[in-house]
mmCIF file with all atom_site columns, N, CA and C and ligand atoms in Angstrom:
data_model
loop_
_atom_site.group_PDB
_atom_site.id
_atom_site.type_symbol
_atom_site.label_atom_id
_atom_site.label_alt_id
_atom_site.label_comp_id
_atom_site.label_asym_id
_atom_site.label_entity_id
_atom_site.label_seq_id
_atom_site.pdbx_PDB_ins_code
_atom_site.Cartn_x
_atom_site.Cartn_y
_atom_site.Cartn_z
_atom_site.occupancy
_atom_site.B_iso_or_equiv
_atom_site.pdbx_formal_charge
_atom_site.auth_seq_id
_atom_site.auth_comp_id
_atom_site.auth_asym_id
_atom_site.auth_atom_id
_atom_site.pdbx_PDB_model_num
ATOM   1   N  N   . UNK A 1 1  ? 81.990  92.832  109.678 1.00 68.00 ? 1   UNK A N   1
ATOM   2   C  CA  . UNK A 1 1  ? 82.462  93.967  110.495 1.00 68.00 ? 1   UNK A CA  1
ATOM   3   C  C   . UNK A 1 1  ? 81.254  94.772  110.984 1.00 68.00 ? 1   UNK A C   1
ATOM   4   N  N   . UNK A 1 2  ? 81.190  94.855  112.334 1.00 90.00 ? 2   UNK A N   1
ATOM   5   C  CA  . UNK A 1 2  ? 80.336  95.767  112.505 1.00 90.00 ? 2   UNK A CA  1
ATOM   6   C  C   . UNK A 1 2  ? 79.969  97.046  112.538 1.00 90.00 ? 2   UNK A C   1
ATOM   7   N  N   . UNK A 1 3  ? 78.760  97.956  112.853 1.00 91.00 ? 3   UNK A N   1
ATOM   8   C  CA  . UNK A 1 3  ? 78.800  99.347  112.123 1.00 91.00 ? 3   UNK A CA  1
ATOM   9   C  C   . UNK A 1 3  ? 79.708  100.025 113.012 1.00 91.00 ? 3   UNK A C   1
ATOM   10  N  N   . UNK A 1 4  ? 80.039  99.796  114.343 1.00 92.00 ? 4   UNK A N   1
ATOM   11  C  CA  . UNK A 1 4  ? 80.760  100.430 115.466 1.00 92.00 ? 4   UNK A CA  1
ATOM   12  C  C   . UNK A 1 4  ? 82.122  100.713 115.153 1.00 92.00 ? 4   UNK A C   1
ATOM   13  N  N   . UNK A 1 5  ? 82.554  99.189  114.548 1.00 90.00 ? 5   UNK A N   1
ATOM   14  C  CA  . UNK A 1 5  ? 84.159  99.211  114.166 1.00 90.00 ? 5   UNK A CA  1
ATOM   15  C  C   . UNK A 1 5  ? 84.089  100.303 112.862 1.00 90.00 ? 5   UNK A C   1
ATOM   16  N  N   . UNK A 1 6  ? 83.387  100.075 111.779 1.00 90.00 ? 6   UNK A N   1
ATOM   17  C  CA  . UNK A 1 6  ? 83.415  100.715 110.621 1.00 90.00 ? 6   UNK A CA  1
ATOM   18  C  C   . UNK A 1 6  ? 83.474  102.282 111.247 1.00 90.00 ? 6   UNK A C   1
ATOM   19  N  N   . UNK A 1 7  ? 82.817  102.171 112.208 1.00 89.00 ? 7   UNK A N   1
ATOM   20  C  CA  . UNK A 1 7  ? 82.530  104.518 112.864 1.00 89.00 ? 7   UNK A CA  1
ATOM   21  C  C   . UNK A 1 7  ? 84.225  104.553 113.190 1.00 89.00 ? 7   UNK A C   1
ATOM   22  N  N   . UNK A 1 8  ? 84.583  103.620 113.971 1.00 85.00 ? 8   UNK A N   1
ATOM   23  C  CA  . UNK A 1 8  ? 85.992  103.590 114.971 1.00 85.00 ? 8   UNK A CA  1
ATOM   24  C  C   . UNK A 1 8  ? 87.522  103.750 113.793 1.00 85.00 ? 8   UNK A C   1
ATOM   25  N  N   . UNK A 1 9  ? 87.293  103.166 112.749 1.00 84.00 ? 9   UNK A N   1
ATOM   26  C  CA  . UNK A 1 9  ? 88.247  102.761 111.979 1.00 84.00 ? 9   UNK A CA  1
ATOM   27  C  C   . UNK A 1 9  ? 88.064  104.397 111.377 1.00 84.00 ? 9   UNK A C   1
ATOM   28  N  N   . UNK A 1 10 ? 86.970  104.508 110.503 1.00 82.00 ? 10  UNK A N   1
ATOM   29  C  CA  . UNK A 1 10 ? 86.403  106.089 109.657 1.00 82.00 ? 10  UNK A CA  1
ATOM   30  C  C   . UNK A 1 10 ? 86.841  107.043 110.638 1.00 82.00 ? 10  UNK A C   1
ATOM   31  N  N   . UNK A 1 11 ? 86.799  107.371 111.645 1.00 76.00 ? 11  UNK A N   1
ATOM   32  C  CA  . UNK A 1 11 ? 87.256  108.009 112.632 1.00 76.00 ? 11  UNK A CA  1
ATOM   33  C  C   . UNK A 1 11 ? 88.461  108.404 112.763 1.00 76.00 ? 11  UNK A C   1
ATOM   34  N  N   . UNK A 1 12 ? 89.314  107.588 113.234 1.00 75.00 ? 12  UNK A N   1
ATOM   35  C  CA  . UNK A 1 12 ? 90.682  107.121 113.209 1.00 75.00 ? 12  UNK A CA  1
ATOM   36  C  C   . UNK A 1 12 ? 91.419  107.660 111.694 1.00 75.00 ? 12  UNK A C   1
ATOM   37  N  N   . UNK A 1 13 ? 90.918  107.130 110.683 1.00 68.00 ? 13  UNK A N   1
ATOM   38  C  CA  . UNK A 1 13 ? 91.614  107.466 109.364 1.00 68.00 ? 13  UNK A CA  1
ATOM   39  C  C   . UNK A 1 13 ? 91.581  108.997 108.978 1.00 68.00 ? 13  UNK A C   1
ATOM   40  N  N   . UNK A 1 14 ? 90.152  109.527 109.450 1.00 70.00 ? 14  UNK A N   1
ATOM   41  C  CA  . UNK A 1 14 ? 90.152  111.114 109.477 1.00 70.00 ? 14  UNK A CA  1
ATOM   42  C  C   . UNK A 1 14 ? 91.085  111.635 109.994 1.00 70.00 ? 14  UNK A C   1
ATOM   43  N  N   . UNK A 1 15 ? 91.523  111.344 111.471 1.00 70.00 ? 15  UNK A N   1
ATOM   44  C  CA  . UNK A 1 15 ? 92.173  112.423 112.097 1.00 70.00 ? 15  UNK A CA  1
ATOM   45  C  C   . UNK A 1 15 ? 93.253  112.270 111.648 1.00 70.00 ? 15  UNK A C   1
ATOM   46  N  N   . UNK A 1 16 ? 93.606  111.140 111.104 1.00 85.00 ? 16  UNK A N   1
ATOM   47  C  CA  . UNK A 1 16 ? 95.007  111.083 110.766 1.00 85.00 ? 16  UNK A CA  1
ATOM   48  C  C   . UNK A 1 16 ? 95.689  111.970 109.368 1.00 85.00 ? 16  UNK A C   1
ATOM   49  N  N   . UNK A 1 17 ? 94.690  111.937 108.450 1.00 89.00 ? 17  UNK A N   1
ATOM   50  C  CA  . UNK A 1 17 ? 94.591  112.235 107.392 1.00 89.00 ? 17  UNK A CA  1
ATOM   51  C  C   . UNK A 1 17 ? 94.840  113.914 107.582 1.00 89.00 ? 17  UNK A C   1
ATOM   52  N  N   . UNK A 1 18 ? 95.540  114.333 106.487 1.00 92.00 ? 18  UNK A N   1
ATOM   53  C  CA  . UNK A 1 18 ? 96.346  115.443 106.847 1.00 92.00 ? 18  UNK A CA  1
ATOM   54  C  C   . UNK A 1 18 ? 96.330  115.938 104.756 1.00 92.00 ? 18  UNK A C   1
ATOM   55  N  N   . UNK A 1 19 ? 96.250  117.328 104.725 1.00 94.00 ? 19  UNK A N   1
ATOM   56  C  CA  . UNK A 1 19 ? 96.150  117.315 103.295 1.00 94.00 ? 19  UNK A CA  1
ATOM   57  C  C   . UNK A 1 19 ? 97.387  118.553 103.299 1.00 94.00 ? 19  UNK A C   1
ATOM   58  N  N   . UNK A 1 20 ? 98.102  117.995 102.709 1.00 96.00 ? 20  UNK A N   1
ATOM   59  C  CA  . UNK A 1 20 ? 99.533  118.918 102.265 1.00 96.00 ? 20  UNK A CA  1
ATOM   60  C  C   . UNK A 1 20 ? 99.300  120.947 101.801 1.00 96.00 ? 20  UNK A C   1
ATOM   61  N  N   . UNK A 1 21 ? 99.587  121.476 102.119 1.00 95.00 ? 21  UNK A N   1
ATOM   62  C  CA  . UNK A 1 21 ? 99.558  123.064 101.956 1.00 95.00 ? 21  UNK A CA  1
ATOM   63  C  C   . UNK A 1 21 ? 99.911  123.658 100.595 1.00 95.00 ? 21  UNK A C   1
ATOM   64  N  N   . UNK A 1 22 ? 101.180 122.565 100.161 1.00 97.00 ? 22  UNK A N   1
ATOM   65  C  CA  . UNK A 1 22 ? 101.888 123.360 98.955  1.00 97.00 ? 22  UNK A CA  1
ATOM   66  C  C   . UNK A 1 22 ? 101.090 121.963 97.713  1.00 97.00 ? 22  UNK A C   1
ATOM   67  N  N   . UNK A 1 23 ? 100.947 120.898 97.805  1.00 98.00 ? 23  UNK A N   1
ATOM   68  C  CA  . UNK A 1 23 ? 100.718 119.903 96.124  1.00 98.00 ? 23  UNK A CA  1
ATOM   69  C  C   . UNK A 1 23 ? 99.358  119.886 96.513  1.00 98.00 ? 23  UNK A C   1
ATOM   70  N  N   . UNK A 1 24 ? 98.199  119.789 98.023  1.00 97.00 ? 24  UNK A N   1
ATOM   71  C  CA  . UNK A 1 24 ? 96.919  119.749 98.195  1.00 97.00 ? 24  UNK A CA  1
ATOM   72  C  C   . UNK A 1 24 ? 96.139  118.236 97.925  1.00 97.00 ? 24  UNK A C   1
ATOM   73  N  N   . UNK A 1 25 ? 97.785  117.628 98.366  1.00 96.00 ? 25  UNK A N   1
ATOM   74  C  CA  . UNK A 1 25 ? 97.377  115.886 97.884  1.00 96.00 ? 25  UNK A CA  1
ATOM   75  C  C   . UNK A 1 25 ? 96.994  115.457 99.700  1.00 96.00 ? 25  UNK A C   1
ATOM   76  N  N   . UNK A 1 26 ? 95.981  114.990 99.529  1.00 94.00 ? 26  UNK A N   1
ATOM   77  C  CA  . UNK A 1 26 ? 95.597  114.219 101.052 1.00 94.00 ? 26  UNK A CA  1
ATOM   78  C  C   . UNK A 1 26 ? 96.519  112.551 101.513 1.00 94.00 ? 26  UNK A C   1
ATOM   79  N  N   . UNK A 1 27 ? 96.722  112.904 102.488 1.00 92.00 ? 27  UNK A N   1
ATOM   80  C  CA  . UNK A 1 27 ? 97.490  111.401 103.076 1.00 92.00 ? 27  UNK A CA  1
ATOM   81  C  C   . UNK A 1 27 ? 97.576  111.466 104.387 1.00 92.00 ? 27  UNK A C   1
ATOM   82  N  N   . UNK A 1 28 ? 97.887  109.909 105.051 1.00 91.00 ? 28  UNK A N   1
ATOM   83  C  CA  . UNK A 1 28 ? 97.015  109.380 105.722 1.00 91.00 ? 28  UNK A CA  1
ATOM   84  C  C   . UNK A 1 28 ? 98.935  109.407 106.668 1.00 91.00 ? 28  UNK A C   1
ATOM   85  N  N   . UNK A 1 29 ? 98.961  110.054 107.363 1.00 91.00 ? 29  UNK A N   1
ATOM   86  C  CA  . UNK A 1 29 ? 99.799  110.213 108.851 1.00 91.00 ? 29  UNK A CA  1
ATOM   87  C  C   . UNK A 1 29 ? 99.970  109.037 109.627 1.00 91.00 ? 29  UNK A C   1
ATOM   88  N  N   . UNK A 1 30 ? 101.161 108.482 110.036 1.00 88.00 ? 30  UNK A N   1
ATOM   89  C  CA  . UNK A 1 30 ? 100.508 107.247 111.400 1.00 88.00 ? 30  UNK A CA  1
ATOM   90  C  C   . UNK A 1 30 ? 100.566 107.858 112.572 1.00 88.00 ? 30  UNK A C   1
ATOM   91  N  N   . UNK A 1 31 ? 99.693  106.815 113.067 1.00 86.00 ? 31  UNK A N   1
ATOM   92  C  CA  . UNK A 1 31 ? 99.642  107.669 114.606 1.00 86.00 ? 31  UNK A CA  1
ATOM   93  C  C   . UNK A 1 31 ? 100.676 108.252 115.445 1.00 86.00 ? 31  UNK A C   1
ATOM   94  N  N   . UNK A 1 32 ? 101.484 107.412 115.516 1.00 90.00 ? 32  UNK A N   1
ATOM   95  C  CA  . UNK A 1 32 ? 102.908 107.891 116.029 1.00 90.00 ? 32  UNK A CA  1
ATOM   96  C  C   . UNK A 1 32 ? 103.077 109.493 115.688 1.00 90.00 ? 32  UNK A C   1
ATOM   97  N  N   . UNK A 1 33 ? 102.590 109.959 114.702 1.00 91.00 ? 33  UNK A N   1
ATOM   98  C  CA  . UNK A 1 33 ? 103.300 111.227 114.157 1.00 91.00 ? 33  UNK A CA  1
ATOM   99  C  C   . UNK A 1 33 ? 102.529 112.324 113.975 1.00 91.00 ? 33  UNK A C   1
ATOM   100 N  N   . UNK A 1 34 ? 101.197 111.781 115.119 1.00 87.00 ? 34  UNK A N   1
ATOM   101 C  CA  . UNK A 1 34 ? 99.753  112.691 114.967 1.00 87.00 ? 34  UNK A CA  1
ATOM   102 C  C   . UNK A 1 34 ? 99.963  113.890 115.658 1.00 87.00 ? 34  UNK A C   1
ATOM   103 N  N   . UNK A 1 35 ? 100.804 114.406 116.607 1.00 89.00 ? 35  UNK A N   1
ATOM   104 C  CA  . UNK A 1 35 ? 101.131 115.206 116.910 1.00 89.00 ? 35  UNK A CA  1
ATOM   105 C  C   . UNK A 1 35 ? 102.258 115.663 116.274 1.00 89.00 ? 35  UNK A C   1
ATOM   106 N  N   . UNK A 1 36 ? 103.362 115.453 115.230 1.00 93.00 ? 36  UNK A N   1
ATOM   107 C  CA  . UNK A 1 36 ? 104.408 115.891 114.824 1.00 93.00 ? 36  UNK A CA  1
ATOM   108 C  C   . UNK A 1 36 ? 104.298 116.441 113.385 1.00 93.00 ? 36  UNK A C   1
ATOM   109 N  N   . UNK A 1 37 ? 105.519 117.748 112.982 1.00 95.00 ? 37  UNK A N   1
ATOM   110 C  CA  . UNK A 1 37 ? 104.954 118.253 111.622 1.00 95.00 ? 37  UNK A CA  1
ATOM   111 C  C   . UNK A 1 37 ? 105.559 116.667 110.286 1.00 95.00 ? 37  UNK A C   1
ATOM   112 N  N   . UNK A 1 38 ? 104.718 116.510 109.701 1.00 95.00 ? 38  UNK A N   1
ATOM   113 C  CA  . UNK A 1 38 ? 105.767 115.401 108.823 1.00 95.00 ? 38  UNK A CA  1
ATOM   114 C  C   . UNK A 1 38 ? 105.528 115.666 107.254 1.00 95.00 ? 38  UNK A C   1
ATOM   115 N  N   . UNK A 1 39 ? 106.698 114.892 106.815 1.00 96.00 ? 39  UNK A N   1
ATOM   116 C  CA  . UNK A 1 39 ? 106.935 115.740 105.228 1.00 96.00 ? 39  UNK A CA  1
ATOM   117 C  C   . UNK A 1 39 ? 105.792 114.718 104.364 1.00 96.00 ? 39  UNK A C   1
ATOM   118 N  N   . UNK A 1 40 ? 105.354 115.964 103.347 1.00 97.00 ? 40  UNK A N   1
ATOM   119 C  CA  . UNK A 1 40 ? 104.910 115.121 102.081 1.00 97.00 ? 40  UNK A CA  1
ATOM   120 C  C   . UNK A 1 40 ? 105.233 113.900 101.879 1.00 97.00 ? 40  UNK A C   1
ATOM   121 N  N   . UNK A 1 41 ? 104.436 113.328 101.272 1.00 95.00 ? 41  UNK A N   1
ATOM   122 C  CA  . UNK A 1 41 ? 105.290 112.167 100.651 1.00 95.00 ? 41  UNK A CA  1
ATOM   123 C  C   . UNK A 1 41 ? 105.300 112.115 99.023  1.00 95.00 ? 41  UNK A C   1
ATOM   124 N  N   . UNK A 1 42 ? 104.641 113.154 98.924  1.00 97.00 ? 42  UNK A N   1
ATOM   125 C  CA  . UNK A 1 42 ? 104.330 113.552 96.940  1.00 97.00 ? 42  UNK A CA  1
ATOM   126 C  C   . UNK A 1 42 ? 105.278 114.804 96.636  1.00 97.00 ? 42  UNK A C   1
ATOM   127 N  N   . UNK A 1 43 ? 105.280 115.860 97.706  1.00 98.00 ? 43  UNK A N   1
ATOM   128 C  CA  . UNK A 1 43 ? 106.280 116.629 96.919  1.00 98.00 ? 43  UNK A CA  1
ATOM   129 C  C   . UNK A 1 43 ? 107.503 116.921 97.895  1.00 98.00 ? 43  UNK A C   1
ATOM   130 N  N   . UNK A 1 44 ? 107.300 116.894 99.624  1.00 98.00 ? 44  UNK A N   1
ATOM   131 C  CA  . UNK A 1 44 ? 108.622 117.059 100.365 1.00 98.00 ? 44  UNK A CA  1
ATOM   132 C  C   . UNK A 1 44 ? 108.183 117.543 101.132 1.00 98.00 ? 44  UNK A C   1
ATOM   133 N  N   . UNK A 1 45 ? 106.984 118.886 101.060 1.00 98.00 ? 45  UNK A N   1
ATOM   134 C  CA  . UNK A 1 45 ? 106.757 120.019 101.860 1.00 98.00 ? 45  UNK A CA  1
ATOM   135 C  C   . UNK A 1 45 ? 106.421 119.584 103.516 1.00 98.00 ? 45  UNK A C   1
ATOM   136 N  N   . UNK A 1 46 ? 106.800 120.450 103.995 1.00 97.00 ? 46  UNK A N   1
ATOM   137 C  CA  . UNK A 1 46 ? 106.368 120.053 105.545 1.00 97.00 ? 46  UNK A CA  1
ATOM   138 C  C   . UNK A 1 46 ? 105.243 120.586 106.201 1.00 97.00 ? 46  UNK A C   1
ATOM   139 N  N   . UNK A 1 47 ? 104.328 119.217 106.405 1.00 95.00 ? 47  UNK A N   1
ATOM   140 C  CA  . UNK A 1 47 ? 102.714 119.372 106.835 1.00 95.00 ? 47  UNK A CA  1
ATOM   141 C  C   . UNK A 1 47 ? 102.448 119.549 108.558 1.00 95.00 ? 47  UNK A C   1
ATOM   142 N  N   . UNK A 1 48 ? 102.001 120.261 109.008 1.00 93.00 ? 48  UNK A N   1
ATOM   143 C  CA  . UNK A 1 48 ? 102.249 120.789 110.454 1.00 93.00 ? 48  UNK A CA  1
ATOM   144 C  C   . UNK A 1 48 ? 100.828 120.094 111.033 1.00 93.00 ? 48  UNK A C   1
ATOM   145 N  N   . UNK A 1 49 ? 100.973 119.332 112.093 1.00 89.00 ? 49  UNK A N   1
ATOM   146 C  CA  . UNK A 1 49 ? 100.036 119.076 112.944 1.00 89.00 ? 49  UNK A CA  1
ATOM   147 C  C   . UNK A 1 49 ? 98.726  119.796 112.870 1.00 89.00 ? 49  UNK A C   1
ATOM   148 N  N   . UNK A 1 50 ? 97.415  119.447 113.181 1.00 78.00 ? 50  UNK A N   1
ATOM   149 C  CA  . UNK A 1 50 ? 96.325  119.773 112.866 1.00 78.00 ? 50  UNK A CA  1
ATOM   150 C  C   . UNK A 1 50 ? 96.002  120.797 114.676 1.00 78.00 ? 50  UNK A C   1
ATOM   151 N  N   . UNK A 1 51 ? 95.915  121.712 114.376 1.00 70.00 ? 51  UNK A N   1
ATOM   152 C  CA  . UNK A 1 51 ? 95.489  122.281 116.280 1.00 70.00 ? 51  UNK A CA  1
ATOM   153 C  C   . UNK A 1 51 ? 93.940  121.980 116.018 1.00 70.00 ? 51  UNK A C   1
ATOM   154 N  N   . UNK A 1 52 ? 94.148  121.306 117.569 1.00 66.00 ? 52  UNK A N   1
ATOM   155 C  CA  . UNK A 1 52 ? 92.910  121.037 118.459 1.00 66.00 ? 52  UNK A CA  1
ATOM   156 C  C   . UNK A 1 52 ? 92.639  122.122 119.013 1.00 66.00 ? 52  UNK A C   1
ATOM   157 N  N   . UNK A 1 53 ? 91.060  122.441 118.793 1.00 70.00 ? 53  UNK A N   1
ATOM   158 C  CA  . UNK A 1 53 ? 90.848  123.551 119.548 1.00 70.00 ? 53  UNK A CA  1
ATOM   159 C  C   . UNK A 1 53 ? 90.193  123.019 120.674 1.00 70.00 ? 53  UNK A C   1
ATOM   160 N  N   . UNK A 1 54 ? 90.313  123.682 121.824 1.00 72.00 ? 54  UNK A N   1
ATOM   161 C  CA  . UNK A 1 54 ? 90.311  123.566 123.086 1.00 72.00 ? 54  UNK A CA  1
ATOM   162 C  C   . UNK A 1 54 ? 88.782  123.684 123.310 1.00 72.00 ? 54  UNK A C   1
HETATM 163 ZN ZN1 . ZN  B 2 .  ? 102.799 117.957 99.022  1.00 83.45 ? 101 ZN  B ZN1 1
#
C-alpha cells in the first residue's frame, strides 16, 4: 500500500470518527451519515454532526 493511500484512508477514518458527548467512547460514522446526527452505539446518546467551519 502506498504512503498516499495510507494519508487518503487516515484521512477519511478521521473525519468520520465522531466521539460521543455523554459515554466519550470514539466511533467511526459511515459516510452516508457524515452529515447526520447518529446514535451511540455504546450507550444510545445522540452524536450531532461535526460543524465545518467555513
Ligand atoms: Zn455514548
Amino acid at each position: 500500500m502506498s504512503a498516499y493511500i495510507v494519508s487518503v484512508v487516515l484521512g477519511t477514518i478521521r473525519g468520520l470518527k465522531r466521539t460521543c458527548p455523554k459515554c466519550r467512547k470514539d466511533q467511526i460514522v459511515p459516510a452516508s451519515k457524515k452529515q447526520e446526527t447518529v446514535l451511540c452505539k455504546f450507550c444510545g446518546a445522540k452524536i450531532p454532526p461535526k460543524q465545518t467551519p467555513r
